[in-house]
C-alpha cells in the first residue's frame, strides 16, 4: 500500500483526533491533560510524518506517540 500524500496524511491524522482524545481522557482521567497530550501527539505526528513507514495502522502509530 502506498504511503499517503502530505495532504492526505494530515487529513487522516486530524480525523483521528476524536479517537485520540477519548483514549487520552480514559488513560489520564483529566480533560485538560488529555487535550494537551493529544495536541502534543498530533504536532509530533505532523512534524515527524517521514517517520511513519506504513508498517502499522496510522491509529496505532498515533496512539503510540
PDB file of N, CA and C in Angstrom:
ATOM      1  N   UNK A   1       0.854  -1.177   0.000  1.00  0.00           N
ATOM      2  CA  UNK A   1       0.000   0.000   0.000  1.00  0.00           C
ATOM      3  C   UNK A   1       0.895   1.234   0.000  1.00  0.00           C
ATOM      4  N   UNK A   2       0.664   2.188  -0.914  1.00  0.00           N
ATOM      5  CA  UNK A   2       1.493   3.394  -0.969  1.00  0.00           C
ATOM      6  C   UNK A   2       1.233   4.296   0.230  1.00  0.00           C
ATOM      7  N   UNK A   3       2.263   5.023   0.599  1.00  0.00           N
ATOM      8  CA  UNK A   3       2.115   5.970   1.703  1.00  0.00           C
ATOM      9  C   UNK A   3       1.265   7.147   1.244  1.00  0.00           C
ATOM     10  N   UNK A   4       0.506   7.756   2.163  1.00  0.00           N
ATOM     11  CA  UNK A   4      -0.357   8.879   1.786  1.00  0.00           C
ATOM     12  C   UNK A   4       0.455  10.115   1.418  1.00  0.00           C
ATOM     13  N   UNK A   5      -0.132  10.969   0.588  1.00  0.00           N
ATOM     14  CA  UNK A   5       0.486  12.253   0.287  1.00  0.00           C
ATOM     15  C   UNK A   5       0.453  13.098   1.556  1.00  0.00           C
ATOM     16  N   UNK A   6       1.259  14.169   1.632  1.00  0.00           N
ATOM     17  CA  UNK A   6       1.237  15.010   2.834  1.00  0.00           C
ATOM     18  C   UNK A   6      -0.157  15.534   3.185  1.00  0.00           C
ATOM     19  N   UNK A   7      -0.933  15.938   2.187  1.00  0.00           N
ATOM     20  CA  UNK A   7      -2.285  16.446   2.465  1.00  0.00           C
ATOM     21  C   UNK A   7      -3.178  15.335   2.989  1.00  0.00           C
ATOM     22  N   UNK A   8      -3.079  14.150   2.391  1.00  0.00           N
ATOM     23  CA  UNK A   8      -3.868  13.014   2.851  1.00  0.00           C
ATOM     24  C   UNK A   8      -3.450  12.603   4.262  1.00  0.00           C
ATOM     25  N   UNK A   9      -2.141  12.607   4.521  1.00  0.00           N
ATOM     26  CA  UNK A   9      -1.630  12.242   5.836  1.00  0.00           C
ATOM     27  C   UNK A   9      -2.197  13.176   6.895  1.00  0.00           C
ATOM     28  N   UNK A  10      -2.135  14.483   6.624  1.00  0.00           N
ATOM     29  CA  UNK A  10      -2.648  15.474   7.576  1.00  0.00           C
ATOM     30  C   UNK A  10      -4.137  15.252   7.823  1.00  0.00           C
ATOM     31  N   UNK A  11      -4.879  15.011   6.763  1.00  0.00           N
ATOM     32  CA  UNK A  11      -6.314  14.785   6.876  1.00  0.00           C
ATOM     33  C   UNK A  11      -6.605  13.532   7.702  1.00  0.00           C
ATOM     34  N   UNK A  12      -5.864  12.481   7.464  1.00  0.00           N
ATOM     35  CA  UNK A  12      -6.062  11.239   8.212  1.00  0.00           C
ATOM     36  C   UNK A  12      -5.712  11.419   9.681  1.00  0.00           C
ATOM     37  N   UNK A  13      -4.617  12.129   9.949  1.00  0.00           N
ATOM     38  CA  UNK A  13      -4.215  12.392  11.336  1.00  0.00           C
ATOM     39  C   UNK A  13      -5.295  13.197  12.043  1.00  0.00           C
ATOM     40  N   UNK A  14      -5.775  14.253  11.408  1.00  0.00           N
ATOM     41  CA  UNK A  14      -6.798  15.103  12.015  1.00  0.00           C
ATOM     42  C   UNK A  14      -8.104  14.342  12.243  1.00  0.00           C
ATOM     43  N   UNK A  15      -8.421  13.406  11.358  1.00  0.00           N
ATOM     44  CA  UNK A  15      -9.660  12.638  11.519  1.00  0.00           C
ATOM     45  C   UNK A  15      -9.601  11.711  12.728  1.00  0.00           C
ATOM     46  N   UNK A  16      -8.402  11.393  13.191  1.00  0.00           N
ATOM     47  CA  UNK A  16      -8.250  10.503  14.342  1.00  0.00           C
ATOM     48  C   UNK A  16      -8.218  11.250  15.672  1.00  0.00           C
ATOM     49  N   UNK A  17      -8.282  12.570  15.636  1.00  0.00           N
ATOM     50  CA  UNK A  17      -8.247  13.367  16.867  1.00  0.00           C
ATOM     51  C   UNK A  17      -9.337  12.974  17.873  1.00  0.00           C
ATOM     52  N   UNK A  18     -10.596  12.806  17.451  1.00  0.00           N
ATOM     53  CA  UNK A  18     -11.616  12.422  18.442  1.00  0.00           C
ATOM     54  C   UNK A  18     -11.296  11.092  19.138  1.00  0.00           C
ATOM     55  N   UNK A  19     -10.813  10.119  18.374  1.00  0.00           N
ATOM     56  CA  UNK A  19     -10.429   8.829  18.980  1.00  0.00           C
ATOM     57  C   UNK A  19      -9.308   9.041  19.992  1.00  0.00           C
ATOM     58  N   UNK A  20      -8.284   9.788  19.587  1.00  0.00           N
ATOM     59  CA  UNK A  20      -7.146  10.011  20.478  1.00  0.00           C
ATOM     60  C   UNK A  20      -7.565  10.746  21.742  1.00  0.00           C
ATOM     61  N   UNK A  21      -8.473  11.682  21.604  1.00  0.00           N
ATOM     62  CA  UNK A  21      -8.938  12.433  22.768  1.00  0.00           C
ATOM     63  C   UNK A  21      -9.710  11.529  23.735  1.00  0.00           C
ATOM     64  N   UNK A  22     -10.569  10.673  23.198  1.00  0.00           N
ATOM     65  CA  UNK A  22     -11.290   9.720  24.066  1.00  0.00           C
ATOM     66  C   UNK A  22     -10.306   8.802  24.775  1.00  0.00           C
ATOM     67  N   UNK A  23      -9.347   8.287  24.029  1.00  0.00           N
ATOM     68  CA  UNK A  23      -8.349   7.386  24.610  1.00  0.00           C
ATOM     69  C   UNK A  23      -7.556   8.091  25.711  1.00  0.00           C
ATOM     70  N   UNK A  24      -7.103   9.306  25.445  1.00  0.00           N
ATOM     71  CA  UNK A  24      -6.319  10.057  26.420  1.00  0.00           C
ATOM     72  C   UNK A  24      -7.135  10.377  27.672  1.00  0.00           C
ATOM     73  N   UNK A  25      -8.407  10.714  27.488  1.00  0.00           N
ATOM     74  CA  UNK A  25      -9.255  11.001  28.660  1.00  0.00           C
ATOM     75  C   UNK A  25      -9.424   9.760  29.529  1.00  0.00           C
ATOM     76  N   UNK A  26      -9.566   8.615  28.901  1.00  0.00           N
ATOM     77  CA  UNK A  26      -9.695   7.367  29.670  1.00  0.00           C
ATOM     78  C   UNK A  26      -8.413   7.047  30.429  1.00  0.00           C
ATOM     79  N   UNK A  27      -7.280   7.295  29.802  1.00  0.00           N
ATOM     80  CA  UNK A  27      -6.000   6.983  30.424  1.00  0.00           C
ATOM     81  C   UNK A  27      -5.614   7.995  31.502  1.00  0.00           C
ATOM     82  N   UNK A  28      -5.832   9.271  31.231  1.00  0.00           N
ATOM     83  CA  UNK A  28      -5.366  10.329  32.125  1.00  0.00           C
ATOM     84  C   UNK A  28      -6.402  10.778  33.142  1.00  0.00           C
ATOM     85  N   UNK A  29      -7.671  10.567  32.826  1.00  0.00           N
ATOM     86  CA  UNK A  29      -8.768  10.967  33.707  1.00  0.00           C
ATOM     87  C   UNK A  29      -8.738  12.458  34.051  1.00  0.00           C
ATOM     88  N   UNK A  30      -8.287  13.239  33.079  1.00  0.00           N
ATOM     89  CA  UNK A  30      -8.220  14.689  33.244  1.00  0.00           C
ATOM     90  C   UNK A  30      -8.359  15.287  31.849  1.00  0.00           C
ATOM     91  N   UNK A  31      -9.437  16.022  31.624  1.00  0.00           N
ATOM     92  CA  UNK A  31      -9.736  16.532  30.289  1.00  0.00           C
ATOM     93  C   UNK A  31      -8.655  17.482  29.773  1.00  0.00           C
ATOM     94  N   UNK A  32      -8.168  18.358  30.635  1.00  0.00           N
ATOM     95  CA  UNK A  32      -7.146  19.322  30.205  1.00  0.00           C
ATOM     96  C   UNK A  32      -5.835  18.616  29.869  1.00  0.00           C
ATOM     97  N   UNK A  33      -5.447  17.669  30.692  1.00  0.00           N
ATOM     98  CA  UNK A  33      -4.219  16.915  30.425  1.00  0.00           C
ATOM     99  C   UNK A  33      -4.360  16.082  29.155  1.00  0.00           C
ATOM    100  N   UNK A  34      -5.546  15.539  28.930  1.00  0.00           N
ATOM    101  CA  UNK A  34      -5.795  14.754  27.725  1.00  0.00           C
ATOM    102  C   UNK A  34      -5.688  15.630  26.486  1.00  0.00           C
ATOM    103  N   UNK A  35      -6.258  16.811  26.547  1.00  0.00           N
ATOM    104  CA  UNK A  35      -6.187  17.746  25.415  1.00  0.00           C
ATOM    105  C   UNK A  35      -4.740  18.105  25.116  1.00  0.00           C
ATOM    106  N   UNK A  36      -3.972  18.392  26.160  1.00  0.00           N
ATOM    107  CA  UNK A  36      -2.556  18.720  25.971  1.00  0.00           C
ATOM    108  C   UNK A  36      -1.796  17.553  25.359  1.00  0.00           C
ATOM    109  N   UNK A  37      -2.051  16.353  25.849  1.00  0.00           N
ATOM    110  CA  UNK A  37      -1.356  15.170  25.345  1.00  0.00           C
ATOM    111  C   UNK A  37      -1.679  14.924  23.874  1.00  0.00           C
ATOM    112  N   UNK A  38      -2.941  15.080  23.512  1.00  0.00           N
ATOM    113  CA  UNK A  38      -3.348  14.863  22.122  1.00  0.00           C
ATOM    114  C   UNK A  38      -2.740  15.933  21.222  1.00  0.00           C
ATOM    115  N   UNK A  39      -2.740  17.176  21.661  1.00  0.00           N
ATOM    116  CA  UNK A  39      -2.128  18.233  20.856  1.00  0.00           C
ATOM    117  C   UNK A  39      -0.643  17.957  20.645  1.00  0.00           C
ATOM    118  N   UNK A  40       0.040  17.531  21.692  1.00  0.00           N
ATOM    119  CA  UNK A  40       1.462  17.201  21.570  1.00  0.00           C
ATOM    120  C   UNK A  40       1.672  16.043  20.595  1.00  0.00           C
ATOM    121  N   UNK A  41       0.824  15.026  20.687  1.00  0.00           N
ATOM    122  CA  UNK A  41       0.939  13.864  19.805  1.00  0.00           C
ATOM    123  C   UNK A  41       0.684  14.255  18.352  1.00  0.00           C
ATOM    124  N   UNK A  42      -0.320  15.088  18.123  1.00  0.00           N
ATOM    125  CA  UNK A  42      -0.629  15.495  16.753  1.00  0.00           C
ATOM    126  C   UNK A  42       0.489  16.349  16.168  1.00  0.00           C
ATOM    127  N   UNK A  43       1.035  17.253  16.969  1.00  0.00           N
ATOM    128  CA  UNK A  43       2.160  18.054  16.489  1.00  0.00           C
ATOM    129  C   UNK A  43       3.362  17.181  16.174  1.00  0.00           C
ATOM    130  N   UNK A  44       3.632  16.221  17.032  1.00  0.00           N
ATOM    131  CA  UNK A  44       4.751  15.304  16.786  1.00  0.00           C
ATOM    132  C   UNK A  44       4.521  14.488  15.523  1.00  0.00           C
ATOM    133  N   UNK A  45       3.301  14.031  15.332  1.00  0.00           N
ATOM    134  CA  UNK A  45       2.984  13.233  14.141  1.00  0.00           C
ATOM    135  C   UNK A  45       3.132  14.051  12.873  1.00  0.00           C
ATOM    136  N   UNK A  46       2.615  15.269  12.885  1.00  0.00           N
ATOM    137  CA  UNK A  46       2.668  16.100  11.689  1.00  0.00           C
ATOM    138  C   UNK A  46       4.090  16.567  11.385  1.00  0.00           C
ATOM    139  N   UNK A  47       4.878  16.802  12.409  1.00  0.00           N
ATOM    140  CA  UNK A  47       6.258  17.230  12.161  1.00  0.00           C
ATOM    141  C   UNK A  47       7.169  16.037  11.872  1.00  0.00           C
ATOM    142  N   UNK A  48       6.740  14.841  12.249  1.00  0.00           N
ATOM    143  CA  UNK A  48       7.549  13.646  12.026  1.00  0.00           C
ATOM    144  C   UNK A  48       6.924  12.692  11.039  1.00  0.00           C
ATOM    145  N   UNK A  49       6.196  13.231  10.093  1.00  0.00           N
ATOM    146  CA  UNK A  49       5.477  12.401   9.117  1.00  0.00           C
ATOM    147  C   UNK A  49       6.394  11.393   8.437  1.00  0.00           C
ATOM    148  N   UNK A  50       7.626  11.769   8.202  1.00  0.00           N
ATOM    149  CA  UNK A  50       8.548  10.872   7.496  1.00  0.00           C
ATOM    150  C   UNK A  50       8.883   9.629   8.318  1.00  0.00           C
ATOM    151  N   UNK A  51       8.602   9.664   9.618  1.00  0.00           N
ATOM    152  CA  UNK A  51       8.876   8.502  10.470  1.00  0.00           C
ATOM    153  C   UNK A  51       7.788   7.435  10.368  1.00  0.00           C
ATOM    154  N   UNK A  52       6.658   7.803   9.784  1.00  0.00           N
ATOM    155  CA  UNK A  52       5.588   6.814   9.594  1.00  0.00           C
ATOM    156  C   UNK A  52       5.888   6.043   8.325  1.00  0.00           C
ATOM    157  N   UNK A  53       6.286   4.803   8.497  1.00  0.00           N
ATOM    158  CA  UNK A  53       6.699   3.980   7.355  1.00  0.00           C
ATOM    159  C   UNK A  53       5.555   3.164   6.778  1.00  0.00           C
ATOM    160  N   UNK A  54       4.402   3.210   7.421  1.00  0.00           N
ATOM    161  CA  UNK A  54       3.255   2.461   6.922  1.00  0.00           C
ATOM    162  C   UNK A  54       3.261   0.993   7.298  1.00  0.00           C
ATOM    163  N   UNK A  55       4.147   0.598   8.201  1.00  0.00           N
ATOM    164  CA  UNK A  55       4.194  -0.805   8.628  1.00  0.00           C
ATOM    165  C   UNK A  55       3.117  -1.135   9.656  1.00  0.00           C
ATOM    166  N   UNK A  56       2.488  -0.095  10.198  1.00  0.00           N
ATOM    167  CA  UNK A  56       1.401  -0.299  11.148  1.00  0.00           C
ATOM    168  C   UNK A  56       0.236   0.589  10.733  1.00  0.00           C
ATOM    169  N   UNK A  57      -0.867   0.400  11.413  1.00  0.00           N
ATOM    170  CA  UNK A  57      -2.037   1.232  11.210  1.00  0.00           C
ATOM    171  C   UNK A  57      -1.715   2.635  11.714  1.00  0.00           C
ATOM    172  N   UNK A  58      -2.182   3.669  11.032  1.00  0.00           N
ATOM    173  CA  UNK A  58      -1.916   5.045  11.451  1.00  0.00           C
ATOM    174  C   UNK A  58      -2.434   5.294  12.866  1.00  0.00           C
ATOM    175  N   UNK A  59      -3.597   4.770  13.182  1.00  0.00           N
ATOM    176  CA  UNK A  59      -4.163   4.957  14.525  1.00  0.00           C
ATOM    177  C   UNK A  59      -3.265   4.341  15.597  1.00  0.00           C
ATOM    178  N   UNK A  60      -2.711   3.176  15.305  1.00  0.00           N
ATOM    179  CA  UNK A  60      -1.792   2.526  16.236  1.00  0.00           C
ATOM    180  C   UNK A  60      -0.541   3.374  16.434  1.00  0.00           C
ATOM    181  N   UNK A  61      -0.007   3.883  15.336  1.00  0.00           N
ATOM    182  CA  UNK A  61       1.201   4.715  15.394  1.00  0.00           C
ATOM    183  C   UNK A  61       0.943   5.982  16.222  1.00  0.00           C
ATOM    184  N   UNK A  62      -0.194   6.639  15.978  1.00  0.00           N
ATOM    185  CA  UNK A  62      -0.523   7.851  16.718  1.00  0.00           C
ATOM    186  C   UNK A  62      -0.739   7.580  18.194  1.00  0.00           C
ATOM    187  N   UNK A  63      -1.385   6.492  18.510  1.00  0.00           N
ATOM    188  CA  UNK A  63      -1.613   6.136  19.903  1.00  0.00           C
ATOM    189  C   UNK A  63      -0.294   5.909  20.617  1.00  0.00           C
ATOM    190  N   UNK A  64       0.668   5.350  19.921  1.00  0.00           N
ATOM    191  CA  UNK A  64       1.991   5.116  20.494  1.00  0.00           C
ATOM    192  C   UNK A  64       2.773   6.380  20.762  1.00  0.00           C
ATOM    193  N   UNK A  65       2.468   7.422  20.006  1.00  0.00           N
ATOM    194  CA  UNK A  65       3.172   8.693  20.220  1.00  0.00           C
ATOM    195  C   UNK A  65       2.736   9.266  21.563  1.00  0.00           C
TER     196      UNK A  65
END
